[in-house]
CSV table of N, CA, C and O in Angstrom, one decimal:
chain,number,residue,atom,x,y,z
A,1,UNK,N,-46.7,-34.7,-8.0
A,1,UNK,CA,-48.1,-34.4,-8.5
A,1,UNK,C,-48.6,-35.5,-8.8
A,1,UNK,O,-48.0,-36.5,-9.8
A,2,UNK,N,-50.1,-35.8,-8.7
A,2,UNK,CA,-50.9,-36.8,-9.2
A,2,UNK,C,-51.7,-36.4,-10.4
A,2,UNK,O,-52.3,-35.7,-10.2
A,3,UNK,N,-51.6,-37.1,-11.4
A,3,UNK,CA,-52.4,-37.2,-12.5
A,3,UNK,C,-54.0,-37.8,-12.6
A,3,UNK,O,-53.6,-39.2,-12.2
A,4,UNK,N,-54.7,-37.1,-12.7
A,4,UNK,CA,-56.2,-37.8,-12.2
A,4,UNK,C,-56.9,-37.7,-13.7
A,4,UNK,O,-57.3,-36.6,-14.2
A,5,UNK,N,-57.5,-38.8,-14.2
A,5,UNK,CA,-58.5,-38.7,-15.4
A,5,UNK,C,-60.0,-38.6,-15.1
A,5,UNK,O,-60.4,-39.4,-14.2
A,6,UNK,N,-60.6,-37.5,-15.6
A,6,UNK,CA,-61.9,-37.2,-15.4
A,6,UNK,C,-62.9,-37.5,-16.5
A,6,UNK,O,-62.1,-37.1,-17.5
A,7,UNK,N,-63.8,-37.8,-16.1
A,7,UNK,CA,-65.1,-38.2,-17.4
A,7,UNK,C,-65.6,-36.8,-17.5
A,7,UNK,O,-66.7,-36.5,-16.9
A,8,UNK,N,-65.1,-36.3,-18.7
A,8,UNK,CA,-66.2,-34.8,-18.9
A,8,UNK,C,-67.7,-35.1,-19.0
A,8,UNK,O,-68.2,-34.0,-19.0
A,9,UNK,N,-68.1,-36.2,-19.1
A,9,UNK,CA,-69.6,-36.5,-19.2
A,9,UNK,C,-70.2,-37.3,-18.2
A,9,UNK,O,-71.6,-37.5,-18.1
A,10,UNK,N,-69.7,-37.4,-17.2
A,10,UNK,CA,-70.1,-38.0,-16.0
A,10,UNK,C,-70.4,-36.7,-14.9
A,10,UNK,O,-70.3,-35.7,-15.5
A,11,UNK,N,-70.4,-37.0,-13.9
A,11,UNK,CA,-71.3,-36.4,-12.5
A,11,UNK,C,-70.5,-35.5,-12.4
A,11,UNK,O,-69.0,-35.5,-12.4
A,12,UNK,N,-70.7,-34.7,-11.4
A,12,UNK,CA,-70.1,-33.7,-10.6
A,12,UNK,C,-68.7,-34.4,-9.9
A,12,UNK,O,-68.7,-35.2,-9.7
A,13,UNK,N,-67.8,-33.4,-9.8
A,13,UNK,CA,-66.3,-33.6,-9.1
A,13,UNK,C,-66.4,-33.0,-7.8
A,13,UNK,O,-66.7,-31.7,-7.3
A,14,UNK,N,-66.0,-33.9,-6.9
A,14,UNK,CA,-65.6,-33.3,-5.5
A,14,UNK,C,-64.2,-33.6,-4.9
A,14,UNK,O,-63.5,-34.3,-5.5
A,15,UNK,N,-63.8,-32.8,-3.9
A,15,UNK,CA,-62.4,-33.0,-3.3
A,15,UNK,C,-62.8,-33.3,-1.9
A,15,UNK,O,-63.6,-33.1,-1.3
A,16,UNK,N,-62.2,-34.4,-1.8
A,16,UNK,CA,-62.8,-35.4,-0.6
A,16,UNK,C,-61.1,-35.4,0.5
A,16,UNK,O,-60.3,-36.0,0.0
A,17,UNK,N,-61.3,-35.2,1.7
A,17,UNK,CA,-60.4,-35.0,2.7
A,17,UNK,C,-60.9,-35.8,3.8
A,17,UNK,O,-62.1,-35.7,4.5
A,18,UNK,N,-60.2,-36.8,4.1
A,18,UNK,CA,-60.6,-38.3,4.9
A,18,UNK,C,-59.8,-38.2,6.2
A,18,UNK,O,-58.2,-38.7,5.7
A,19,UNK,N,-60.0,-38.2,7.3
A,19,UNK,CA,-58.9,-38.4,8.6
A,19,UNK,C,-59.2,-39.9,9.0
A,19,UNK,O,-60.1,-40.1,9.7
A,20,UNK,N,-58.0,-40.7,9.1
A,20,UNK,CA,-58.3,-41.8,9.5
A,20,UNK,C,-57.3,-42.2,10.9
A,20,UNK,O,-57.6,-43.4,11.2
A,21,UNK,N,-57.3,-41.3,11.6
A,21,UNK,CA,-56.5,-41.1,12.8
A,21,UNK,C,-57.2,-40.2,13.5
A,21,UNK,O,-58.2,-39.6,13.2
A,22,UNK,N,-56.5,-39.8,15.0
A,22,UNK,CA,-57.2,-39.1,15.9
A,22,UNK,C,-56.8,-37.6,15.8
A,22,UNK,O,-57.3,-36.9,16.9
A,23,UNK,N,-56.0,-37.1,14.9
A,23,UNK,CA,-55.6,-35.6,15.1
A,23,UNK,C,-56.6,-34.8,14.4
A,23,UNK,O,-57.9,-35.3,13.8
A,24,UNK,N,-56.6,-33.4,14.5
A,24,UNK,CA,-57.3,-32.4,14.3
A,24,UNK,C,-56.7,-31.8,12.8
A,24,UNK,O,-55.5,-31.5,12.7
A,25,UNK,N,-57.5,-32.0,11.6
A,25,UNK,CA,-56.8,-31.3,10.6
A,25,UNK,C,-57.9,-30.4,9.8
A,25,UNK,O,-59.0,-30.4,9.6
A,26,UNK,N,-56.8,-29.5,9.5
A,26,UNK,CA,-57.4,-28.3,8.9
A,26,UNK,C,-57.0,-28.2,7.5
A,26,UNK,O,-55.7,-28.7,7.1
A,27,UNK,N,-57.4,-27.9,6.3
A,27,UNK,CA,-57.0,-27.6,5.1
A,27,UNK,C,-57.6,-26.6,4.1
A,27,UNK,O,-58.7,-26.0,4.7
A,28,UNK,N,-56.8,-26.3,3.1
A,28,UNK,CA,-57.5,-25.3,2.1
A,28,UNK,C,-57.1,-25.7,1.0
A,28,UNK,O,-56.1,-26.6,0.6
A,29,UNK,N,-58.1,-25.7,0.0
A,29,UNK,CA,-57.9,-26.3,-1.4
A,29,UNK,C,-58.2,-25.1,-2.4
A,29,UNK,O,-59.0,-24.3,-2.3
A,30,UNK,N,-57.2,-25.0,-3.5
A,30,UNK,CA,-57.6,-24.0,-4.4
A,30,UNK,C,-57.3,-24.9,-6.1
A,30,UNK,O,-56.5,-25.6,-6.2
A,31,UNK,N,-58.2,-24.5,-6.7
A,31,UNK,CA,-58.5,-24.9,-8.1
A,31,UNK,C,-57.8,-23.9,-8.9
A,31,UNK,O,-58.0,-22.5,-8.9
A,32,UNK,N,-56.7,-24.1,-9.7
A,32,UNK,CA,-55.9,-23.4,-10.5
A,32,UNK,C,-56.1,-23.6,-11.7
A,32,UNK,O,-56.4,-24.8,-12.3
A,33,UNK,N,-56.4,-22.9,-12.7
A,33,UNK,CA,-56.2,-22.8,-14.3
A,33,UNK,C,-55.1,-23.5,-14.8
A,33,UNK,O,-54.2,-23.7,-14.1
A,34,UNK,N,-55.4,-24.1,-15.9
A,34,UNK,CA,-54.0,-24.7,-16.5
A,34,UNK,C,-52.8,-24.1,-16.7
A,34,UNK,O,-52.0,-24.6,-16.7
A,35,UNK,N,-52.7,-22.5,-16.2
A,35,UNK,CA,-51.6,-21.9,-16.6
A,35,UNK,C,-50.8,-22.1,-15.1
A,35,UNK,O,-49.5,-22.2,-14.7
A,36,UNK,N,-51.3,-22.8,-14.2
A,36,UNK,CA,-50.8,-23.1,-13.1
A,36,UNK,C,-51.1,-22.0,-11.6
A,36,UNK,O,-50.4,-22.3,-10.8
A,37,UNK,N,-51.2,-20.5,-12.3
A,37,UNK,CA,-51.1,-19.6,-11.4
A,37,UNK,C,-52.4,-18.9,-11.0
A,37,UNK,O,-52.6,-18.2,-10.2
A,38,UNK,N,-53.2,-18.7,-12.0
A,38,UNK,CA,-54.6,-18.3,-12.0
A,38,UNK,C,-55.6,-18.9,-10.9
A,38,UNK,O,-55.9,-20.1,-11.4
A,39,UNK,N,-55.9,-18.5,-9.9
A,39,UNK,CA,-56.9,-18.9,-9.1
A,39,UNK,C,-58.1,-18.9,-9.6
A,39,UNK,O,-58.6,-17.9,-9.7
A,40,UNK,N,-58.8,-20.0,-9.8
A,40,UNK,CA,-60.5,-20.1,-10.2
A,40,UNK,C,-61.3,-20.2,-8.7
A,40,UNK,O,-62.3,-19.6,-8.9
A,41,UNK,N,-60.9,-21.2,-7.9
A,41,UNK,CA,-61.8,-21.5,-6.8
A,41,UNK,C,-61.1,-21.6,-5.7
A,41,UNK,O,-59.9,-22.2,-5.8
A,42,UNK,N,-61.3,-21.4,-4.2
A,42,UNK,CA,-60.7,-21.7,-3.1
A,42,UNK,C,-61.9,-22.1,-2.0
A,42,UNK,O,-62.7,-21.4,-1.9
A,43,UNK,N,-61.2,-23.0,-1.2
A,43,UNK,CA,-62.3,-23.6,-0.1
A,43,UNK,C,-61.5,-24.0,1.0
A,43,UNK,O,-60.1,-24.1,0.9
A,44,UNK,N,-62.0,-23.9,2.2
A,44,UNK,CA,-61.2,-24.4,3.4
A,44,UNK,C,-61.9,-25.4,4.1
A,44,UNK,O,-63.4,-25.5,3.9
A,45,UNK,N,-61.6,-26.1,5.0
A,45,UNK,CA,-62.5,-27.2,5.9
A,45,UNK,C,-61.7,-27.5,7.0
A,45,UNK,O,-60.2,-27.1,7.1
A,46,UNK,N,-62.2,-28.3,7.8
A,46,UNK,CA,-61.9,-28.7,9.2
A,46,UNK,C,-62.2,-30.4,9.5
A,46,UNK,O,-63.5,-30.5,9.2
A,47,UNK,N,-61.6,-31.4,9.8
A,47,UNK,CA,-62.1,-32.4,10.3
A,47,UNK,C,-63.1,-32.4,11.5
A,47,UNK,O,-63.9,-33.3,11.7
A,48,UNK,N,-63.2,-31.4,12.3
A,48,UNK,CA,-64.1,-31.2,13.3
A,48,UNK,C,-65.3,-31.1,12.8
A,48,UNK,O,-66.2,-31.3,13.4
A,49,UNK,N,-65.4,-30.5,11.4
A,49,UNK,CA,-66.8,-30.1,11.0
A,49,UNK,C,-67.4,-31.2,10.6
A,49,UNK,O,-68.7,-31.6,10.7
A,50,UNK,N,-66.6,-32.1,9.5
A,50,UNK,CA,-67.1,-33.3,8.9
A,50,UNK,C,-65.9,-34.2,8.7
A,50,UNK,O,-65.1,-33.6,8.5
A,51,UNK,N,-66.2,-35.5,8.7
A,51,UNK,CA,-65.0,-36.3,8.3
A,51,UNK,C,-65.9,-37.6,8.0
A,51,UNK,O,-66.4,-38.2,8.5
A,52,UNK,N,-65.7,-38.0,6.8
A,52,UNK,CA,-64.8,-37.0,5.7
A,52,UNK,C,-65.4,-35.8,5.4
A,52,UNK,O,-66.8,-35.8,5.4
A,53,UNK,N,-64.4,-35.0,4.8
A,53,UNK,CA,-65.3,-33.5,4.5
A,53,UNK,C,-65.2,-33.6,2.8
A,53,UNK,O,-64.2,-33.7,2.2
A,54,UNK,N,-66.2,-33.2,2.3
A,54,UNK,CA,-66.5,-33.3,0.8
A,54,UNK,C,-66.8,-31.7,0.1
A,54,UNK,O,-67.8,-31.2,0.6
A,55,UNK,N,-66.3,-31.3,-0.6
A,55,UNK,CA,-66.3,-30.2,-1.3
A,55,UNK,C,-66.6,-30.5,-2.6
A,55,UNK,O,-66.1,-31.0,-3.4
A,56,UNK,N,-68.0,-30.0,-3.3
A,56,UNK,CA,-68.6,-30.4,-4.3
A,56,UNK,C,-68.1,-29.2,-5.3
A,56,UNK,O,-68.7,-28.0,-4.9
A,57,UNK,N,-67.5,-29.5,-6.4
A,57,UNK,CA,-67.1,-28.4,-7.2
A,57,UNK,C,-68.4,-28.1,-7.9
A,57,UNK,O,-69.0,-28.8,-8.7
A,58,UNK,N,-68.4,-26.6,-8.2
A,58,UNK,CA,-69.8,-26.2,-8.7
A,58,UNK,C,-69.9,-26.4,-10.2
A,58,UNK,O,-70.8,-26.4,-11.3
A,59,UNK,N,-68.7,-26.5,-11.2
A,59,UNK,CA,-68.8,-26.3,-12.6
A,59,UNK,C,-69.0,-28.0,-13.1
A,59,UNK,O,-68.9,-28.8,-12.6
A,60,UNK,N,-69.5,-27.8,-14.5
A,60,UNK,CA,-69.3,-29.0,-15.0
A,60,UNK,C,-68.1,-29.8,-15.2
A,60,UNK,O,-67.0,-29.0,-15.4
A,61,UNK,N,-67.9,-31.0,-15.2
A,61,UNK,CA,-66.6,-31.8,-14.8
A,61,UNK,C,-65.8,-30.9,-16.3
A,61,UNK,O,-64.5,-30.9,-15.9
A,62,UNK,N,-66.0,-31.2,-17.3
A,62,UNK,CA,-65.4,-30.6,-18.8
A,62,UNK,C,-64.8,-29.4,-18.3
A,62,UNK,O,-63.6,-28.9,-18.9
A,63,UNK,N,-65.2,-28.4,-17.6
A,63,UNK,CA,-64.6,-27.2,-17.2
A,63,UNK,C,-63.4,-27.3,-16.5
A,63,UNK,O,-62.6,-26.1,-16.1
A,64,UNK,N,-63.0,-28.4,-16.0
A,64,UNK,CA,-62.0,-28.7,-15.1
A,64,UNK,C,-60.6,-29.3,-15.7
A,64,UNK,O,-59.5,-29.5,-15.2
A,65,UNK,N,-61.0,-29.9,-16.8
A,65,UNK,CA,-60.0,-30.6,-17.4
A,65,UNK,C,-58.9,-29.4,-17.7
A,65,UNK,O,-58.8,-28.3,-18.2
A,66,UNK,N,-57.5,-29.9,-17.3
A,66,UNK,CA,-56.4,-29.1,-17.4
A,66,UNK,C,-56.0,-28.5,-16.0
A,66,UNK,O,-54.7,-28.3,-16.1
A,67,UNK,N,-57.2,-28.2,-15.3
A,67,UNK,CA,-56.8,-27.3,-14.0
A,67,UNK,C,-56.2,-28.4,-13.0
A,67,UNK,O,-55.9,-29.8,-12.9
A,68,UNK,N,-55.7,-27.5,-12.1
A,68,UNK,CA,-54.9,-28.3,-10.9
A,68,UNK,C,-55.4,-28.1,-9.6
A,68,UNK,O,-56.0,-26.8,-9.7
A,69,UNK,N,-55.6,-29.1,-8.9
A,69,UNK,CA,-56.3,-28.7,-7.5
A,69,UNK,C,-55.1,-28.9,-6.5
A,69,UNK,O,-54.8,-30.1,-6.3
A,70,UNK,N,-54.9,-27.9,-5.8
A,70,UNK,CA,-53.5,-27.9,-4.7
A,70,UNK,C,-54.4,-27.9,-3.1
A,70,UNK,O,-55.1,-27.0,-3.1
A,71,UNK,N,-53.4,-28.5,-2.5
A,71,UNK,CA,-54.1,-28.2,-1.1
A,71,UNK,C,-52.9,-28.3,-0.1
A,71,UNK,O,-51.8,-28.7,-0.4
A,72,UNK,N,-53.2,-27.3,1.0
A,72,UNK,CA,-52.5,-27.4,2.3
A,72,UNK,C,-53.2,-28.0,3.2
A,72,UNK,O,-54.4,-27.7,3.7
A,73,UNK,N,-52.3,-29.0,4.0
A,73,UNK,CA,-53.2,-29.7,4.7
A,73,UNK,C,-52.2,-29.5,6.3
A,73,UNK,O,-51.1,-29.8,6.3
A,74,UNK,N,-52.8,-29.3,7.4
A,74,UNK,CA,-52.2,-29.1,8.5
A,74,UNK,C,-53.1,-29.9,9.4
A,74,UNK,O,-54.1,-29.9,9.6
A,75,UNK,N,-51.9,-30.3,10.3
A,75,UNK,CA,-52.3,-31.5,11.2
A,75,UNK,C,-51.7,-31.3,12.6
A,75,UNK,O,-50.6,-30.8,13.1
A,76,UNK,N,-52.6,-31.5,13.5
A,76,UNK,CA,-52.5,-31.1,15.1
A,76,UNK,C,-52.8,-32.1,15.8
A,76,UNK,O,-53.9,-32.9,15.8
A,77,UNK,N,-52.2,-32.7,16.7
A,77,UNK,CA,-52.5,-33.7,17.8
A,77,UNK,C,-52.6,-33.2,19.2
A,77,UNK,O,-51.8,-32.8,19.5
A,78,UNK,N,-53.8,-33.1,19.5
A,78,UNK,CA,-54.0,-32.4,21.0
A,78,UNK,C,-53.3,-33.4,21.8
A,78,UNK,O,-52.9,-33.2,23.0
A,79,UNK,N,-52.9,-34.7,21.3
A,79,UNK,CA,-52.4,-35.6,22.6
A,79,UNK,C,-50.4,-35.3,22.5
A,79,UNK,O,-49.9,-36.0,23.3
A,80,UNK,N,-50.1,-34.6,21.7
A,80,UNK,CA,-48.8,-34.2,21.3
A,80,UNK,C,-48.0,-35.0,20.2
A,80,UNK,O,-48.7,-35.5,19.5
A,81,UNK,N,-46.7,-35.0,20.5
A,81,UNK,CA,-46.1,-36.0,19.5
A,81,UNK,C,-45.9,-37.3,19.9
A,81,UNK,O,-46.2,-38.0,20.8
A,82,UNK,N,-45.5,-37.9,18.6
A,82,UNK,CA,-45.2,-39.3,18.8
A,82,UNK,C,-46.4,-40.5,18.2
A,82,UNK,O,-46.4,-41.6,18.2
A,83,UNK,N,-47.4,-39.8,17.8
A,83,UNK,CA,-48.7,-40.7,17.2
A,83,UNK,C,-48.8,-40.7,15.7
A,83,UNK,O,-48.5,-40.0,15.0
A,84,UNK,N,-49.2,-41.7,15.4
A,84,UNK,CA,-49.4,-41.9,14.0
A,84,UNK,C,-50.6,-41.2,13.4
A,84,UNK,O,-51.6,-41.0,14.1
A,85,UNK,N,-50.2,-40.5,12.0
A,85,UNK,CA,-51.6,-40.0,11.8
A,85,UNK,C,-51.7,-40.6,10.0
A,85,UNK,O,-50.6,-41.2,9.5
A,86,UNK,N,-52.8,-40.8,9.9
A,86,UNK,CA,-53.2,-41.0,8.6
A,86,UNK,C,-54.4,-40.3,7.7
A,86,UNK,O,-55.6,-40.2,8.1
A,87,UNK,N,-54.1,-39.9,6.5
A,87,UNK,CA,-55.1,-39.0,6.2
A,87,UNK,C,-55.0,-38.9,4.4
A,87,UNK,O,-54.1,-39.4,4.0
A,88,UNK,N,-56.5,-39.2,4.0
A,88,UNK,CA,-56.4,-39.5,2.6
A,88,UNK,C,-57.1,-38.4,1.7
A,88,UNK,O,-58.2,-37.7,2.3
A,89,UNK,N,-56.3,-37.8,0.7
A,89,UNK,CA,-56.9,-36.7,0.1
A,89,UNK,C,-57.5,-37.3,-1.8
A,89,UNK,O,-56.4,-38.0,-2.2
A,90,UNK,N,-58.7,-37.1,-1.8
A,90,UNK,CA,-59.0,-37.7,-3.2
A,90,UNK,C,-59.9,-36.8,-4.2
A,90,UNK,O,-60.5,-35.9,-3.3
A,91,UNK,N,-59.8,-37.3,-5.4
A,91,UNK,CA,-60.6,-36.6,-6.3
A,91,UNK,C,-62.0,-37.2,-6.6
A,91,UNK,O,-61.7,-38.7,-6.5
A,92,UNK,N,-62.9,-36.8,-6.4
A,92,UNK,CA,-64.4,-37.9,-6.3
A,92,UNK,C,-65.0,-37.4,-7.4
A,92,UNK,O,-65.3,-36.4,-7.8
A,93,UNK,N,-65.6,-38.7,-8.3
A,93,UNK,CA,-66.4,-38.4,-9.4
A,93,UNK,C,-67.6,-39.5,-9.7
A,93,UNK,O,-67.2,-40.8,-9.3
A,94,UNK,N,-69.0,-39.2,-9.4
A,94,UNK,CA,-69.9,-39.7,-9.4
A,94,UNK,C,-69.7,-40.9,-7.9
A,94,UNK,O,-70.1,-41.8,-8.2
A,95,UNK,N,-69.4,-40.1,-6.9
A,95,UNK,CA,-69.3,-40.8,-5.9
A,95,UNK,C,-68.2,-42.3,-5.5
A,95,UNK,O,-68.2,-42.9,-4.8
A,96,UNK,N,-67.4,-42.1,-6.7
A,96,UNK,CA,-66.3,-43.1,-6.5
A,96,UNK,C,-64.6,-41.9,-6.7
A,96,UNK,O,-64.6,-40.9,-7.2
A,97,UNK,N,-64.0,-42.7,-5.7
A,97,UNK,CA,-62.8,-42.3,-5.4
A,97,UNK,C,-61.7,-42.3,-6.9
A,97,UNK,O,-61.7,-43.5,-7.1
A,98,UNK,N,-61.4,-41.4,-7.4
A,98,UNK,CA,-60.4,-41.6,-8.8
A,98,UNK,C,-59.0,-42.1,-8.3
A,98,UNK,O,-58.7,-41.5,-7.1
A,99,UNK,N,-58.6,-42.9,-8.8
A,99,UNK,CA,-56.8,-43.1,-8.6
A,99,UNK,C,-56.2,-42.0,-9.1
A,99,UNK,O,-56.3,-41.6,-10.3
A,100,UNK,N,-54.9,-41.8,-8.7
A,100,UNK,CA,-54.6,-42.4,-7.4
A,100,UNK,C,-55.1,-41.3,-6.1
A,100,UNK,O,-55.4,-40.2,-6.7
A,101,UNK,N,-55.1,-41.9,-5.1
A,101,UNK,CA,-55.7,-41.2,-3.8
A,101,UNK,C,-54.4,-40.7,-3.1
A,101,UNK,O,-53.5,-42.0,-3.2
A,102,UNK,N,-54.2,-39.3,-2.8
A,102,UNK,CA,-53.0,-39.3,-2.0
A,102,UNK,C,-53.2,-39.6,-0.5
A,102,UNK,O,-54.1,-39.1,0.1
A,103,UNK,N,-52.5,-40.2,0.0
A,103,UNK,CA,-52.3,-40.9,1.3
A,103,UNK,C,-51.3,-40.4,2.2
A,103,UNK,O,-49.9,-39.8,1.7
A,104,UNK,N,-51.2,-39.4,3.2
A,104,UNK,CA,-50.1,-38.6,4.0
A,104,UNK,C,-50.5,-39.4,5.2
A,104,UNK,O,-51.2,-39.6,5.8
A,105,UNK,N,-49.2,-40.0,5.7
A,105,UNK,CA,-49.0,-40.7,6.8
A,105,UNK,C,-47.6,-40.5,7.7
A,105,UNK,O,-46.7,-40.1,6.8
A,106,UNK,N,-47.8,-40.6,8.7
A,106,UNK,CA,-46.3,-40.4,9.7
A,106,UNK,C,-46.7,-40.1,11.0
A,106,UNK,O,-47.6,-40.7,11.3
A,107,UNK,N,-45.6,-39.6,11.5
A,107,UNK,CA,-45.7,-39.7,13.1
A,107,UNK,C,-45.8,-38.2,13.6
A,107,UNK,O,-45.4,-37.0,13.0
A,108,UNK,N,-46.8,-37.8,14.3
A,108,UNK,CA,-46.9,-36.5,14.9
A,108,UNK,C,-45.9,-35.9,15.7
A,108,UNK,O,-45.1,-36.5,16.4
A,109,UNK,N,-45.7,-34.6,15.6
A,109,UNK,CA,-44.6,-33.7,16.9
A,109,UNK,C,-45.6,-33.1,18.0
A,109,UNK,O,-46.7,-33.1,17.6
A,110,UNK,N,-45.2,-32.3,18.5
A,110,UNK,CA,-45.7,-31.3,19.4
A,110,UNK,C,-46.3,-30.1,18.6
A,110,UNK,O,-46.9,-29.4,19.5
A,111,UNK,N,-46.0,-29.8,17.7
A,111,UNK,CA,-46.3,-28.5,17.0
A,111,UNK,C,-47.8,-29.2,15.9
A,111,UNK,O,-48.1,-30.2,15.6
A,112,UNK,N,-47.5,-28.4,14.9
A,112,UNK,CA,-48.6,-28.2,13.6
A,112,UNK,C,-47.7,-28.8,12.5
A,112,UNK,O,-46.6,-28.4,12.2
A,113,UNK,N,-48.1,-30.0,11.7
A,113,UNK,CA,-47.5,-30.4,10.7
A,113,UNK,C,-48.1,-30.1,9.4
A,113,UNK,O,-49.4,-30.1,9.3
A,114,UNK,N,-47.2,-29.6,8.6
A,114,UNK,CA,-48.0,-29.2,7.0
A,114,UNK,C,-47.7,-29.8,5.9
A,114,UNK,O,-46.2,-30.3,5.8
A,115,UNK,N,-48.4,-30.1,5.2
A,115,UNK,CA,-48.3,-31.1,4.1
A,115,UNK,C,-49.0,-30.3,2.8
A,115,UNK,O,-50.0,-29.8,3.0
A,116,UNK,N,-48.5,-30.7,1.5
A,116,UNK,CA,-48.7,-30.0,0.3
A,116,UNK,C,-49.2,-31.3,-0.5
A,116,UNK,O,-48.7,-32.3,-0.5
A,117,UNK,N,-50.3,-31.0,-1.2
A,117,UNK,CA,-50.9,-32.2,-2.1
A,117,UNK,C,-51.3,-31.3,-3.5
A,117,UNK,O,-51.5,-30.2,-3.2
A,118,UNK,N,-51.2,-32.1,-4.5
A,118,UNK,CA,-51.6,-31.2,-5.7
A,118,UNK,C,-51.9,-32.5,-6.9
A,118,UNK,O,-51.6,-33.6,-7.1
A,119,UNK,N,-53.1,-32.2,-7.6
A,119,UNK,CA,-53.8,-33.1,-8.4
A,119,UNK,C,-53.7,-32.4,-9.8
A,119,UNK,O,-54.0,-31.1,-9.9
A,120,UNK,N,-53.5,-33.0,-11.0
A,120,UNK,CA,-54.0,-32.4,-12.2
A,120,UNK,C,-54.6,-32.9,-12.9
A,120,UNK,O,-55.0,-34.3,-13.1
A,121,UNK,N,-56.3,-32.1,-12.9
A,121,UNK,CA,-57.1,-33.1,-13.9
A,121,UNK,C,-57.0,-33.0,-15.5
A,121,UNK,O,-57.0,-32.2,-15.7
A,122,UNK,N,-57.3,-34.2,-15.7
A,122,UNK,CA,-57.0,-34.7,-17.3
A,122,UNK,C,-58.1,-35.4,-17.7
A,122,UNK,O,-58.8,-35.8,-17.3
């Protein structure tokens, strides 16, 4: 899990998924309440629609403090297995990627690869 410090007085918060390789990537992102189990928001996206794909969260940044942003990333390579993939998942505030950025790298297989990501907004 990656802890992210957000400024409750700055601009909107977004989730960004950027594919730096040639695979097809789909994903779902869920915002959970501080209890870790109550779903507050749910989003889906696909790198074929936009890359990078940016989801602007609708609430004031202070409303997200303590929440979790969890993602399921699915990677498919139309060329088959053995190719490198490189995907970045970031929380963005005021058009700046907040640190740390989750980097998913590896080698494709002949099927779908699934990765999980999670950020704790503080």
